[in-house]
mmCIF file with all atom_site columns, C-alpha atoms in Angstrom:
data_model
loop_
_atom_site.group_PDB
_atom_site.id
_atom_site.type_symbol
_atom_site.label_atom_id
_atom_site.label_alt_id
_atom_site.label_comp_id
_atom_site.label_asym_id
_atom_site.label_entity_id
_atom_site.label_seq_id
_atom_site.pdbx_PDB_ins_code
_atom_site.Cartn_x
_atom_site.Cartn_y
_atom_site.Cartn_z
_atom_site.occupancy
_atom_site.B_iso_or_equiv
_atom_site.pdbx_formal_charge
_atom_site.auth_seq_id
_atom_site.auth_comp_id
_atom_site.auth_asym_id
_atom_site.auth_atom_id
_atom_site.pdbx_PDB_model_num
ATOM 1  C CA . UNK A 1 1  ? 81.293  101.438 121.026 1.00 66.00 ? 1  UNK A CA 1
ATOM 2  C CA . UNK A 1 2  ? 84.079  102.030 123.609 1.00 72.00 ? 2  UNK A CA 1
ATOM 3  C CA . UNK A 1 3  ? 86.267  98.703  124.130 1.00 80.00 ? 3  UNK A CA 1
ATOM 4  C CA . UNK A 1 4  ? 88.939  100.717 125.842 1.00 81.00 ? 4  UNK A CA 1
ATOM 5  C CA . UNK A 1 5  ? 88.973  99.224  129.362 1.00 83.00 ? 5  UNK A CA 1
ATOM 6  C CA . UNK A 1 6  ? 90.988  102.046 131.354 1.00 84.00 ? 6  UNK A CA 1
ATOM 7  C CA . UNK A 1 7  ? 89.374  105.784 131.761 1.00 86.00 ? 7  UNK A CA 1
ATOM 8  C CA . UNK A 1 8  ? 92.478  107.170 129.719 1.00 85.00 ? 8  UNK A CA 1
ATOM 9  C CA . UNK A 1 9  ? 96.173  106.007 128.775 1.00 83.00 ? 9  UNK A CA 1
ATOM 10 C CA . UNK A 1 10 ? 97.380  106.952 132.442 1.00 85.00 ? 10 UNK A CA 1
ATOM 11 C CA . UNK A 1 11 ? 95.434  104.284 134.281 1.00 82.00 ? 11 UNK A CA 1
ATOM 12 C CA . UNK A 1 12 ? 96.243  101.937 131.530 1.00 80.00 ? 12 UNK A CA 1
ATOM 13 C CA . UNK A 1 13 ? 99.924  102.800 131.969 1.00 79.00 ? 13 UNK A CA 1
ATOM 14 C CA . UNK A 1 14 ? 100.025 102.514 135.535 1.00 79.00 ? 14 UNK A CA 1
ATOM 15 C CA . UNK A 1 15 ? 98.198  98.987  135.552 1.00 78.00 ? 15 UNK A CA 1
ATOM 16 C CA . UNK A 1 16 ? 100.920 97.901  133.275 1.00 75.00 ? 16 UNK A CA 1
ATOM 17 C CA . UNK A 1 17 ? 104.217 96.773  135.068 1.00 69.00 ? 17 UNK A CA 1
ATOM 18 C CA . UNK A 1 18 ? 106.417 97.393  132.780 1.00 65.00 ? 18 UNK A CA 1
ATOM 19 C CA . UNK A 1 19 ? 108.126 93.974  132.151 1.00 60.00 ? 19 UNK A CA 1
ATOM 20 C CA . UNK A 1 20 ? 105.129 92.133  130.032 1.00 61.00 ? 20 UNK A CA 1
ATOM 21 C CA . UNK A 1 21 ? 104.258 95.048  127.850 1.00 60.00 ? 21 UNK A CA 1
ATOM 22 C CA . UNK A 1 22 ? 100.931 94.152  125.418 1.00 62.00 ? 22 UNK A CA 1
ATOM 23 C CA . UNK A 1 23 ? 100.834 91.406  123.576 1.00 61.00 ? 23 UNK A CA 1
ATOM 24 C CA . UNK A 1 24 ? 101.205 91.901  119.726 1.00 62.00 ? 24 UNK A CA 1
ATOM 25 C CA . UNK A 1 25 ? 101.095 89.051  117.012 1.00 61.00 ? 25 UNK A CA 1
ATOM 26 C CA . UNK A 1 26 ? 104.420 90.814  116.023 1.00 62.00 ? 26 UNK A CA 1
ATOM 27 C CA . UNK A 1 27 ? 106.293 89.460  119.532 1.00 62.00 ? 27 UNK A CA 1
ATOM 28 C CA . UNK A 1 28 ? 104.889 85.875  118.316 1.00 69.00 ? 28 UNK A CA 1
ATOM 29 C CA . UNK A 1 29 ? 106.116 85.945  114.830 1.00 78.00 ? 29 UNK A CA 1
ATOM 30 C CA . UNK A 1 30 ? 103.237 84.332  113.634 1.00 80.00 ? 30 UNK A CA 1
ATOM 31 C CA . UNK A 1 31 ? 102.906 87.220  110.777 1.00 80.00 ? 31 UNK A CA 1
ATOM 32 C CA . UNK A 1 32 ? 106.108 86.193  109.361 1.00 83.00 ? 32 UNK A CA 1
ATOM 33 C CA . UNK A 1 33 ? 104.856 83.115  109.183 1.00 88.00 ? 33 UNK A CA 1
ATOM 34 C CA . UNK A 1 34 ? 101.568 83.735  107.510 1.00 88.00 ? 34 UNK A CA 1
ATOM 35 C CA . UNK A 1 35 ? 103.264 86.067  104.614 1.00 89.00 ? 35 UNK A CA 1
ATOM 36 C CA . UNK A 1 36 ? 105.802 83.513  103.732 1.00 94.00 ? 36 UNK A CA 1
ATOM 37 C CA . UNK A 1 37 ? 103.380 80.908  103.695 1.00 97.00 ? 37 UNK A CA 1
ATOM 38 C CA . UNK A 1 38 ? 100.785 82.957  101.732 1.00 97.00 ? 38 UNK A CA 1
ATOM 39 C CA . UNK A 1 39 ? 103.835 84.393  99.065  1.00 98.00 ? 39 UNK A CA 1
ATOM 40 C CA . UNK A 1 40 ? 104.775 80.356  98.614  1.00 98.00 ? 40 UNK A CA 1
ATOM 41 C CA . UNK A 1 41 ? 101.438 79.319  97.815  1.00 98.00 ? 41 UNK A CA 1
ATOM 42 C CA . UNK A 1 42 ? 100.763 82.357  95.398  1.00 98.00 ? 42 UNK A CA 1
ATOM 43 C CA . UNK A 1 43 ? 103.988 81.302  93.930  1.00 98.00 ? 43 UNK A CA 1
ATOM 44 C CA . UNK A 1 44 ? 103.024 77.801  93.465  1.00 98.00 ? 44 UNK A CA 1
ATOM 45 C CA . UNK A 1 45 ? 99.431  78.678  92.042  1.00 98.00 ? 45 UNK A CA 1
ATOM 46 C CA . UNK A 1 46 ? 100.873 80.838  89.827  1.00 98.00 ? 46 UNK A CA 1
ATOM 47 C CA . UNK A 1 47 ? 103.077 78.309  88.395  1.00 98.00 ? 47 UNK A CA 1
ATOM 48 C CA . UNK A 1 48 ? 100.646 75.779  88.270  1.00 98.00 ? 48 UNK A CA 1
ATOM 49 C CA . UNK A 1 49 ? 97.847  78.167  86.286  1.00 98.00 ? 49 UNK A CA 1
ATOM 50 C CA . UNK A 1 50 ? 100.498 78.747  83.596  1.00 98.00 ? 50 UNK A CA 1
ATOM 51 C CA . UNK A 1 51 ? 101.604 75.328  83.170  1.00 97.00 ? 51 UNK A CA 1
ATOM 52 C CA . UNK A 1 52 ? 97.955  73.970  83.075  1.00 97.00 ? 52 UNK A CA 1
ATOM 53 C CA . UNK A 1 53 ? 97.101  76.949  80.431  1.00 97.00 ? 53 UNK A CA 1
ATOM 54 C CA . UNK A 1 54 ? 99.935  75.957  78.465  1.00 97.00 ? 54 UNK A CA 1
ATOM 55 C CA . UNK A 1 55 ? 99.066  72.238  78.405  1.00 96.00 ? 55 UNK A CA 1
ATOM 56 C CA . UNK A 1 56 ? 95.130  73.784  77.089  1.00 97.00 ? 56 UNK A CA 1
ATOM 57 C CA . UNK A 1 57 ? 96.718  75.719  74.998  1.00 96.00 ? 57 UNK A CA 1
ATOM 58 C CA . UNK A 1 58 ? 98.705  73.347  73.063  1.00 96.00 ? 58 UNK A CA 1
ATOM 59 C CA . UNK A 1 59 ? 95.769  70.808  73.094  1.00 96.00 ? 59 UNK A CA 1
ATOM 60 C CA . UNK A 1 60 ? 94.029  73.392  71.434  1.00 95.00 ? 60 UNK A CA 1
ATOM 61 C CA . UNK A 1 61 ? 96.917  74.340  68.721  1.00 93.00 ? 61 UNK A CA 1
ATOM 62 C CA . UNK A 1 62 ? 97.351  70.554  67.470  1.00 94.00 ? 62 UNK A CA 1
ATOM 63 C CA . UNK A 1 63 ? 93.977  69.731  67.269  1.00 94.00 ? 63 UNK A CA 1
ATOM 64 C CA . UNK A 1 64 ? 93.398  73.085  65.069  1.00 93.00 ? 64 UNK A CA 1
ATOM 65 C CA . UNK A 1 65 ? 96.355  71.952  63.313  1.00 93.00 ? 65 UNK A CA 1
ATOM 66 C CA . UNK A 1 66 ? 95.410  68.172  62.621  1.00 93.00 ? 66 UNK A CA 1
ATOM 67 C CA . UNK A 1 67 ? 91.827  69.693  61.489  1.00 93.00 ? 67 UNK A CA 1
ATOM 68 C CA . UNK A 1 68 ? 93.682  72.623  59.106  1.00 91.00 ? 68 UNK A CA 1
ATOM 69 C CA . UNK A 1 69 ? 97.190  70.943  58.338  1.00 83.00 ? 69 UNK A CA 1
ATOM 70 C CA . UNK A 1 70 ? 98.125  74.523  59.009  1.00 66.00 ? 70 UNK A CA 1
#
């Protein structure tokens, strides 16, 4: 499947006239965007998981302990 609309780089070149370039998500910034967005929300899950693990985890350890008196 050939999506390439020019015959080679040389018409594509020429059709281009110089000023506006190709358009990359990079000249929007909307990449930058998306990673710190995505890093903050890992972040935040992350810190969530371990506090809601801990909270099981404790539940867990006093009702062993009331049941033991260990």
């Amino acid at each position: 499947m050939d999506t390439f609309p020019y015959e080679s780089w040389d018409d594509a070149i020429a059709d281009a006239d110089g000023t506006t370039g190709y358009y990359t998500w990079a000249q929007s910034g909307i990449e930058v965007v998306l990673v710190i967005i995505a890093i903050a929300l890992a972040v935040l899950w992350m810190l969530w998981l371990t506090r809601n693990e801990d909270g099981h985890l404790n539940d867990c350890a006093s009702k062993l302990n009331d049941k033991w008196g260990i």
